[in-house]
Every structure is written in structure tokens, then in C-alpha cells.
Amino acid sequence: MVGQGVLRECLLDPDVTQVLSVVRSSTGQKHDKLRELVHQDFTDFSPLQRELSGYDACFFCLGVSSAGMSEADYTRVTYDITLAAARVLVKANPRMTFVYVSGAGTDSSEKGRSMWARVKGRTENALLALPFKAKFMFRPGYIQPMHGIRSKTRWYRAMYALAAPLFPVLDAAFSNAVTTTERVGRAMLVVAKRGAPRTLLGNADINALAASTRAL
Ligand SMILES: NC(=O)c1ccc[n+]([C@@H]2O[C@H](COP(=O)([O-])OP(=O)(O)OC[C@H]3O[C@@H](n4cnc5c(N)ncnc54)[C@H](OP(=O)(O)O)[C@@H]3O)[C@@H](O)[C@H]2O)c1
């Protein structure tokens, strides 16, 4: 869901000349600026090192809900896959800006009681130690999908459909707690082009960065 939203904004942005989308199964999406690379083993990106070079930014949107998962399994998807990609990317593109989507409540101490927050915190900390040109950790809270984008998770889809008519009210009342796929994508493009005052960016930062594009 987040990845689709970010891809949409990248394809719409005239400053973006080329997007490489790395997926485990083809989405079927076609666009002049888009190249889709289907890769089976997300624990090893080294065979792709050459194809992953020459890019200014990586918007890393892969992630799963921790519901019903053991810490070991959640770590394999959250930490192992992200770091496998990041280590190959930083070798191929030392001037790259790396943007990771974690979530509101991520635990930078890695010691708290919430399993998902510890694992996301460990993932963020390991990414922050890599020698990219710049690194930004997006920590959104509630994200409303826009423009027909759908979550892969069935019960999320039902929740988003119920929330859609209420979203303008939620957005007005709790603007720092909610964001949208459009704003996440636009904010990622802003940090890739201009950076941001902070490395850890919550909903309020994401919304402010996205709003700043209207003034450009
Ligand atoms: N949705 C929200 O409101 C929200 C809020 C805060 C933070 N986040 C974070 O944002 C990230 C993305 O969430 P989302 O809502 O976009 O999830 P989503 O719609 O379920 O999409 C997850 C993506 O990750 C890929 N993926 C999952 N496991 C994989 C694996 N083992 N190997 C390869 N690819 C795998 C999926 O690939 P396939 O398409 O092939 O299945 C899919 O493209 C997560 O880290 C989540 O914690 C989401």
C-alpha cells in the first residue's frame, strides 16, 4: 500500500527520470519511467548490484504487520530483508539517500516491551550506521490510502473503506496522527531532493514536508 502510493508520486514528479521497482511478483504496472525488476530471494540482493547502481534515492516500503508473528520471523522480514537490500545499495550508490518506513512508536532503545517497535528500532539503528549520503526514517501513524490504492491485508482494506468517509474529519481533528499515501510519497521526494531538518520523521513532519511541495 505504501509502496504503491510512493510509486504513484514518483511517476507524477517531473524531476524523477527513472524508477526501478524491485518486487517478488510482477504488478503488471506499465509506465515510461518505470522499470520493474522481479527478484525471488529478498535475503540476497548481491546478484542485482549492477542493476541497483546509478540511483539517487531508495524509498524502502516493504514491511509486514507483526500480528501473529514470532520475533524471529518478524525480524527476518523487517530487519534481515531491509539490511540485505541496504548493504548492497550503499555499496552500489554511496551518494544515495535511503528512506525507510518504520512506524509511529518505533523504539530506538531496542529494549522496550513492544516486539514490533524493538525490531523496527533495531532496523532503523542499523540503517543509520550505514554510510549513505543521507538517511531518513519515516514513522507514520495512520495512513489513509488515496487514489484507489489498496492494502494487501484484507482486514486493513475493510478498515480503510470504513474510515474513508471520516478521513477529512480525522485529518482536521488529529492532523499530527494521520497522513495519506500521497503525502508519504511527496514527503519522500522532498527529503530525497532537499533533505530535512531531522532524521526521524513522524506524521507531523511528513505532512509538513508534503505540504511544502505546494509552494515549490
Ligand atoms: N499501512 C499503514 O497504515 C502503515 C502505518 C505505519 C507504518 N507502516 C509500515 O509501512 C510498511 C508497508 O506497509 P503497507 O501497509 O504498505 O503493507 P502492505 O500493503 O502489506 O505491503 C507490503 C509490501 O511488502 C512486500 N513484502 C512483504 N513481505 C515480503 C517478503 N517476505 N518478501 C518480499 N516482499 C515482501 C509485499 O510484497 P507483495 O506485494 O509481493 O506481497 C508488499 O509489496 C510496513 O513496514 C508498515 O509497518 C504502514
Tab-separated table of C-alpha atoms and ligand atoms in Angstrom:
chain	number	residue	atom	x	y	z
A	1	MET	CA	0.000	0.000	0.000
A	2	VAL	CA	2.733	2.478	0.988
A	3	GLY	CA	4.884	1.368	-1.942
A	4	GLN	CA	2.054	1.894	-4.435
A	5	GLY	CA	1.448	5.376	-3.034
A	6	VAL	CA	5.111	6.320	-3.214
A	7	LEU	CA	5.447	4.901	-6.732
A	8	ARG	CA	2.467	6.984	-7.895
A	9	GLU	CA	4.057	10.205	-6.647
A	10	CYS	CA	7.435	9.312	-8.180
A	11	LEU	CA	5.876	8.691	-11.584
A	12	LEU	CA	3.988	12.004	-11.407
A	13	ASP	CA	7.069	14.045	-10.414
A	14	PRO	CA	8.727	15.701	-13.440
A	15	ASP	CA	12.069	15.722	-11.583
A	16	VAL	CA	12.085	11.910	-11.460
A	17	THR	CA	13.507	10.483	-14.657
A	18	GLN	CA	13.540	6.765	-13.820
A	19	VAL	CA	12.094	4.450	-11.188
A	20	LEU	CA	13.281	0.914	-10.535
A	21	SER	CA	10.736	-1.105	-8.579
A	22	VAL	CA	12.096	-4.299	-7.031
A	23	VAL	CA	9.291	-6.802	-6.371
A	24	ARG	CA	8.860	-10.523	-5.754
A	25	SER	CA	5.987	-10.805	-8.227
A	26	SER	CA	5.109	-8.569	-11.164
A	27	THR	CA	2.497	-5.870	-10.560
A	28	GLY	CA	1.735	-5.533	-14.274
A	29	GLN	CA	2.017	-1.740	-13.984
A	30	LYS	CA	3.418	-0.033	-17.084
A	31	HIS	CA	4.852	3.495	-17.386
A	32	ASP	CA	7.589	5.068	-19.499
A	33	LYS	CA	9.637	5.931	-16.392
A	34	LEU	CA	9.094	2.602	-14.620
A	35	ARG	CA	11.226	-0.499	-14.772
A	36	GLU	CA	10.112	-3.427	-12.668
A	37	LEU	CA	12.659	-5.986	-11.523
A	38	VAL	CA	11.262	-9.291	-10.256
A	39	HIS	CA	13.590	-10.873	-7.712
A	40	GLN	CA	12.902	-14.057	-5.783
A	41	ASP	CA	15.393	-14.058	-2.888
A	42	PHE	CA	14.920	-10.923	-0.800
A	43	THR	CA	17.625	-12.072	1.620
A	44	ASP	CA	20.282	-11.695	-1.097
A	45	PHE	CA	20.379	-8.727	-3.466
A	46	SER	CA	24.040	-9.147	-4.402
A	47	PRO	CA	23.222	-10.593	-7.872
A	48	LEU	CA	21.427	-7.277	-8.583
A	49	GLN	CA	24.280	-4.976	-7.518
A	50	ARG	CA	24.944	-3.702	-11.050
A	51	GLU	CA	21.249	-3.109	-11.791
A	52	LEU	CA	20.813	-1.308	-8.466
A	53	SER	CA	23.502	1.267	-9.185
A	54	GLY	CA	23.071	4.781	-10.573
A	55	TYR	CA	20.106	5.817	-8.400
A	56	ASP	CA	19.787	8.925	-6.207
A	57	ALA	CA	17.366	7.513	-3.661
A	58	CYS	CA	15.809	4.346	-2.318
A	59	PHE	CA	12.295	4.514	-0.861
A	60	PHE	CA	12.149	1.258	1.095
A	61	CYS	CA	8.449	0.493	1.658
A	62	LEU	CA	8.493	-3.278	2.230
A	63	GLY	CA	7.143	-4.402	5.592
A	64	VAL	CA	4.533	-6.539	7.295
A	65	SER	CA	2.259	-6.369	10.297
A	66	SER	CA	3.755	-8.206	13.287
A	67	ALA	CA	0.326	-9.620	14.244
A	68	GLY	CA	0.677	-13.338	14.972
A	69	MET	CA	4.400	-13.401	14.167
A	70	SER	CA	7.263	-14.534	16.403
A	71	GLU	CA	10.102	-12.062	16.969
A	72	ALA	CA	12.410	-14.288	14.890
A	73	ASP	CA	10.019	-14.363	11.918
A	74	TYR	CA	9.246	-10.640	12.148
A	75	THR	CA	12.989	-9.931	12.337
A	76	ARG	CA	13.594	-11.989	9.179
A	77	VAL	CA	11.184	-9.821	7.164
A	78	THR	CA	11.796	-6.483	8.863
A	79	TYR	CA	15.496	-6.417	9.718
A	80	ASP	CA	17.124	-9.081	7.547
A	81	ILE	CA	15.476	-8.109	4.235
A	82	THR	CA	15.915	-4.366	4.785
A	83	LEU	CA	19.585	-4.657	5.712
A	84	ALA	CA	20.248	-7.133	2.887
A	85	ALA	CA	18.960	-4.505	0.447
A	86	ALA	CA	20.585	-1.521	2.140
A	87	ARG	CA	24.067	-3.097	2.303
A	88	VAL	CA	24.058	-3.807	-1.441
A	89	LEU	CA	22.594	-0.370	-2.249
A	90	VAL	CA	25.160	1.559	-0.218
A	91	LYS	CA	27.996	-0.260	-1.986
A	92	ALA	CA	26.460	0.468	-5.383
A	93	ASN	CA	25.419	4.082	-4.580
A	94	PRO	CA	27.377	5.774	-1.762
A	95	ARG	CA	25.730	9.116	-2.745
A	96	MET	CA	22.257	7.673	-2.244
A	97	THR	CA	19.541	8.947	0.130
A	98	PHE	CA	17.892	5.989	1.866
A	99	VAL	CA	14.356	6.368	3.203
A	100	TYR	CA	12.893	3.657	5.420
A	101	VAL	CA	9.274	3.306	6.549
A	102	SER	CA	9.080	2.162	10.143
A	103	GLY	CA	6.124	3.486	12.159
A	104	ALA	CA	4.959	5.742	14.968
A	105	GLY	CA	6.166	4.305	18.275
A	106	THR	CA	9.336	2.702	16.908
A	107	ASP	CA	11.688	2.001	19.817
A	108	SER	CA	15.179	3.395	19.191
A	109	SER	CA	16.367	1.923	22.535
A	110	GLU	CA	15.612	-1.589	21.156
A	111	LYS	CA	14.755	-2.590	24.739
A	112	GLY	CA	11.066	-1.753	25.182
A	113	ARG	CA	8.154	-4.165	25.727
A	114	SER	CA	6.689	-3.938	22.235
A	115	MET	CA	8.243	-6.562	19.958
A	116	TRP	CA	7.492	-4.819	16.639
A	117	ALA	CA	8.819	-1.491	17.974
A	118	ARG	CA	12.090	-3.075	19.156
A	119	VAL	CA	12.661	-4.809	15.815
A	120	LYS	CA	11.862	-1.656	13.821
A	121	GLY	CA	14.166	0.296	16.178
A	122	ARG	CA	16.987	-2.169	15.619
A	123	THR	CA	16.422	-1.928	11.869
A	124	GLU	CA	16.477	1.884	11.946
A	125	ASN	CA	19.650	1.933	14.065
A	126	ALA	CA	21.452	-0.457	11.711
A	127	LEU	CA	20.428	1.661	8.711
A	128	LEU	CA	21.585	4.845	10.428
A	129	ALA	CA	25.047	3.281	10.829
A	130	LEU	CA	25.453	2.715	7.064
A	131	PRO	CA	27.441	5.300	5.052
A	132	PHE	CA	24.643	6.562	2.786
A	133	LYS	CA	24.781	10.247	1.839
A	134	ALA	CA	21.606	10.734	3.889
A	135	LYS	CA	19.139	8.529	5.774
A	136	PHE	CA	15.574	9.309	6.831
A	137	MET	CA	13.346	7.147	8.968
A	138	PHE	CA	9.651	7.738	8.259
A	139	ARG	CA	7.491	6.967	11.284
A	140	PRO	CA	3.910	7.391	10.114
A	141	GLY	CA	0.905	6.630	12.312
A	142	TYR	CA	-2.371	6.047	10.498
A	143	ILE	CA	-2.020	6.200	6.687
A	144	GLN	CA	-5.140	6.638	4.555
A	145	PRO	CA	-4.702	5.106	1.091
A	146	MET	CA	-5.627	7.535	-1.718
A	147	HIS	CA	-6.292	7.343	-5.456
A	148	GLY	CA	-7.667	3.796	-5.438
A	149	ILE	CA	-4.607	2.301	-3.735
A	150	ARG	CA	-5.465	-0.796	-1.720
A	151	SER	CA	-3.791	-2.572	1.160
A	152	LYS	CA	-2.797	-6.212	0.617
A	153	THR	CA	-4.244	-7.121	4.010
A	154	ARG	CA	-7.983	-7.873	3.892
A	155	TRP	CA	-8.911	-6.512	7.324
A	156	TYR	CA	-6.898	-3.342	6.666
A	157	ARG	CA	-8.861	-2.886	3.419
A	158	ALA	CA	-12.131	-3.097	5.334
A	159	MET	CA	-10.872	-0.607	7.947
A	160	TYR	CA	-9.695	1.876	5.284
A	161	ALA	CA	-13.012	1.628	3.412
A	162	LEU	CA	-14.895	2.398	6.643
A	163	ALA	CA	-12.525	5.246	7.535
A	164	ALA	CA	-12.508	6.895	4.077
A	165	PRO	CA	-15.686	8.994	4.539
A	166	LEU	CA	-14.497	10.059	8.015
A	167	PHE	CA	-10.946	10.829	6.971
A	168	PRO	CA	-11.417	14.572	6.318
A	169	VAL	CA	-12.790	14.924	9.874
A	170	LEU	CA	-9.992	12.797	11.382
A	171	ASP	CA	-7.449	14.766	9.366
A	172	ALA	CA	-8.786	18.095	10.641
A	173	ALA	CA	-9.088	16.942	14.268
A	174	PHE	CA	-5.898	14.833	14.580
A	175	SER	CA	-3.648	16.207	11.851
A	176	ASN	CA	-0.484	15.050	13.645
A	177	ALA	CA	-1.730	11.469	13.986
A	178	VAL	CA	-2.817	10.753	10.417
A	179	THR	CA	-1.356	11.024	6.933
A	180	THR	CA	-2.028	9.651	3.435
A	181	THR	CA	-0.174	7.577	0.857
A	182	GLU	CA	0.046	10.735	-1.288
A	183	ARG	CA	1.683	12.781	1.476
A	184	VAL	CA	4.122	9.976	2.360
A	185	GLY	CA	5.220	9.772	-1.291
A	186	ARG	CA	5.548	13.527	-1.694
A	187	ALA	CA	7.484	13.848	1.575
A	188	MET	CA	9.901	11.117	0.463
A	189	LEU	CA	10.564	13.028	-2.747
A	190	VAL	CA	11.179	16.230	-0.773
A	191	VAL	CA	13.758	14.608	1.536
A	192	ALA	CA	15.477	12.981	-1.443
A	193	LYS	CA	15.787	16.346	-3.201
A	194	ARG	CA	16.328	18.786	-0.335
A	195	GLY	CA	16.894	16.790	2.857
A	196	ALA	CA	15.047	17.528	6.100
A	197	PRO	CA	15.899	19.108	9.445
A	198	ARG	CA	15.535	15.747	11.251
A	199	THR	CA	16.367	12.119	10.530
A	200	LEU	CA	13.358	10.630	12.356
A	201	LEU	CA	10.171	11.956	10.760
A	202	GLY	CA	6.724	11.470	12.278
A	203	ASN	CA	3.300	12.240	10.816
A	204	ALA	CA	3.504	15.963	11.528
A	205	ASP	CA	6.892	16.185	9.747
A	206	ILE	CA	5.661	14.047	6.849
A	207	ASN	CA	2.560	16.220	6.407
A	208	ALA	CA	4.593	19.436	6.636
A	209	LEU	CA	7.157	18.203	4.096
A	210	ALA	CA	4.381	17.131	1.713
A	211	ALA	CA	2.624	20.485	2.109
A	212	SER	CA	5.894	22.297	1.325
A	213	THR	CA	5.802	20.899	-2.234
A	214	ARG	CA	2.781	23.096	-2.985
A	215	ALA	CA	4.994	26.159	-2.547
A	216	LEU	CA	7.679	24.910	-4.965
B	1	LIG	N1	-0.356	0.915	6.368
B	1	LIG	C1	-0.170	1.740	7.372
B	1	LIG	O1	-1.105	2.446	7.844
B	1	LIG	C2	1.199	1.879	7.995
B	1	LIG	C3	1.388	2.766	9.043
B	1	LIG	C4	2.664	2.908	9.589
B	1	LIG	C5	3.709	2.166	9.090
B	1	LIG	N2	3.500	1.295	8.066
B	1	LIG	C6	4.645	0.500	7.584
B	1	LIG	O2	4.770	0.636	6.179
B	1	LIG	C7	5.317	-0.562	5.635
B	1	LIG	C8	4.454	-1.019	4.468
B	1	LIG	O3	3.138	-1.238	4.930
B	1	LIG	P1	1.933	-1.425	3.900
B	1	LIG	O4	0.709	-1.010	4.627
B	1	LIG	O5	2.289	-0.818	2.588
B	1	LIG	O6	1.934	-3.024	3.724
B	1	LIG	P2	1.339	-3.917	2.523
B	1	LIG	O7	0.286	-3.206	1.761
B	1	LIG	O8	1.010	-5.228	3.153
B	1	LIG	O9	2.595	-4.096	1.555
B	1	LIG	C9	3.722	-4.769	1.996
B	1	LIG	C10	4.710	-4.917	0.867
B	1	LIG	O10	5.852	-5.638	1.353
B	1	LIG	C11	6.107	-6.742	0.494
B	1	LIG	N3	6.580	-7.889	1.294
B	1	LIG	C12	6.098	-8.300	2.478
B	1	LIG	N4	6.782	-9.395	2.901
B	1	LIG	C13	7.708	-9.654	1.937
B	1	LIG	C14	8.717	-10.657	1.796
B	1	LIG	N5	8.910	-11.609	2.714
B	1	LIG	N6	9.493	-10.633	0.697
B	1	LIG	C15	9.307	-9.683	-0.249
B	1	LIG	N7	8.360	-8.704	-0.168
B	1	LIG	C16	7.576	-8.704	0.906
B	1	LIG	C17	4.772	-7.080	-0.161
B	1	LIG	O11	5.059	-7.718	-1.371
B	1	LIG	P3	3.904	-8.438	-2.251
B	1	LIG	O12	3.216	-7.288	-2.938
B	1	LIG	O13	4.669	-9.302	-3.181
B	1	LIG	O14	3.035	-9.177	-1.273
B	1	LIG	C18	4.160	-5.699	-0.326
B	1	LIG	O15	4.612	-5.111	-1.525
B	1	LIG	C19	5.374	-1.567	6.795
B	1	LIG	O16	6.689	-1.623	7.273
B	1	LIG	C20	4.445	-0.982	7.837
B	1	LIG	O17	4.832	-1.320	9.148
B	1	LIG	C21	2.273	1.126	7.499
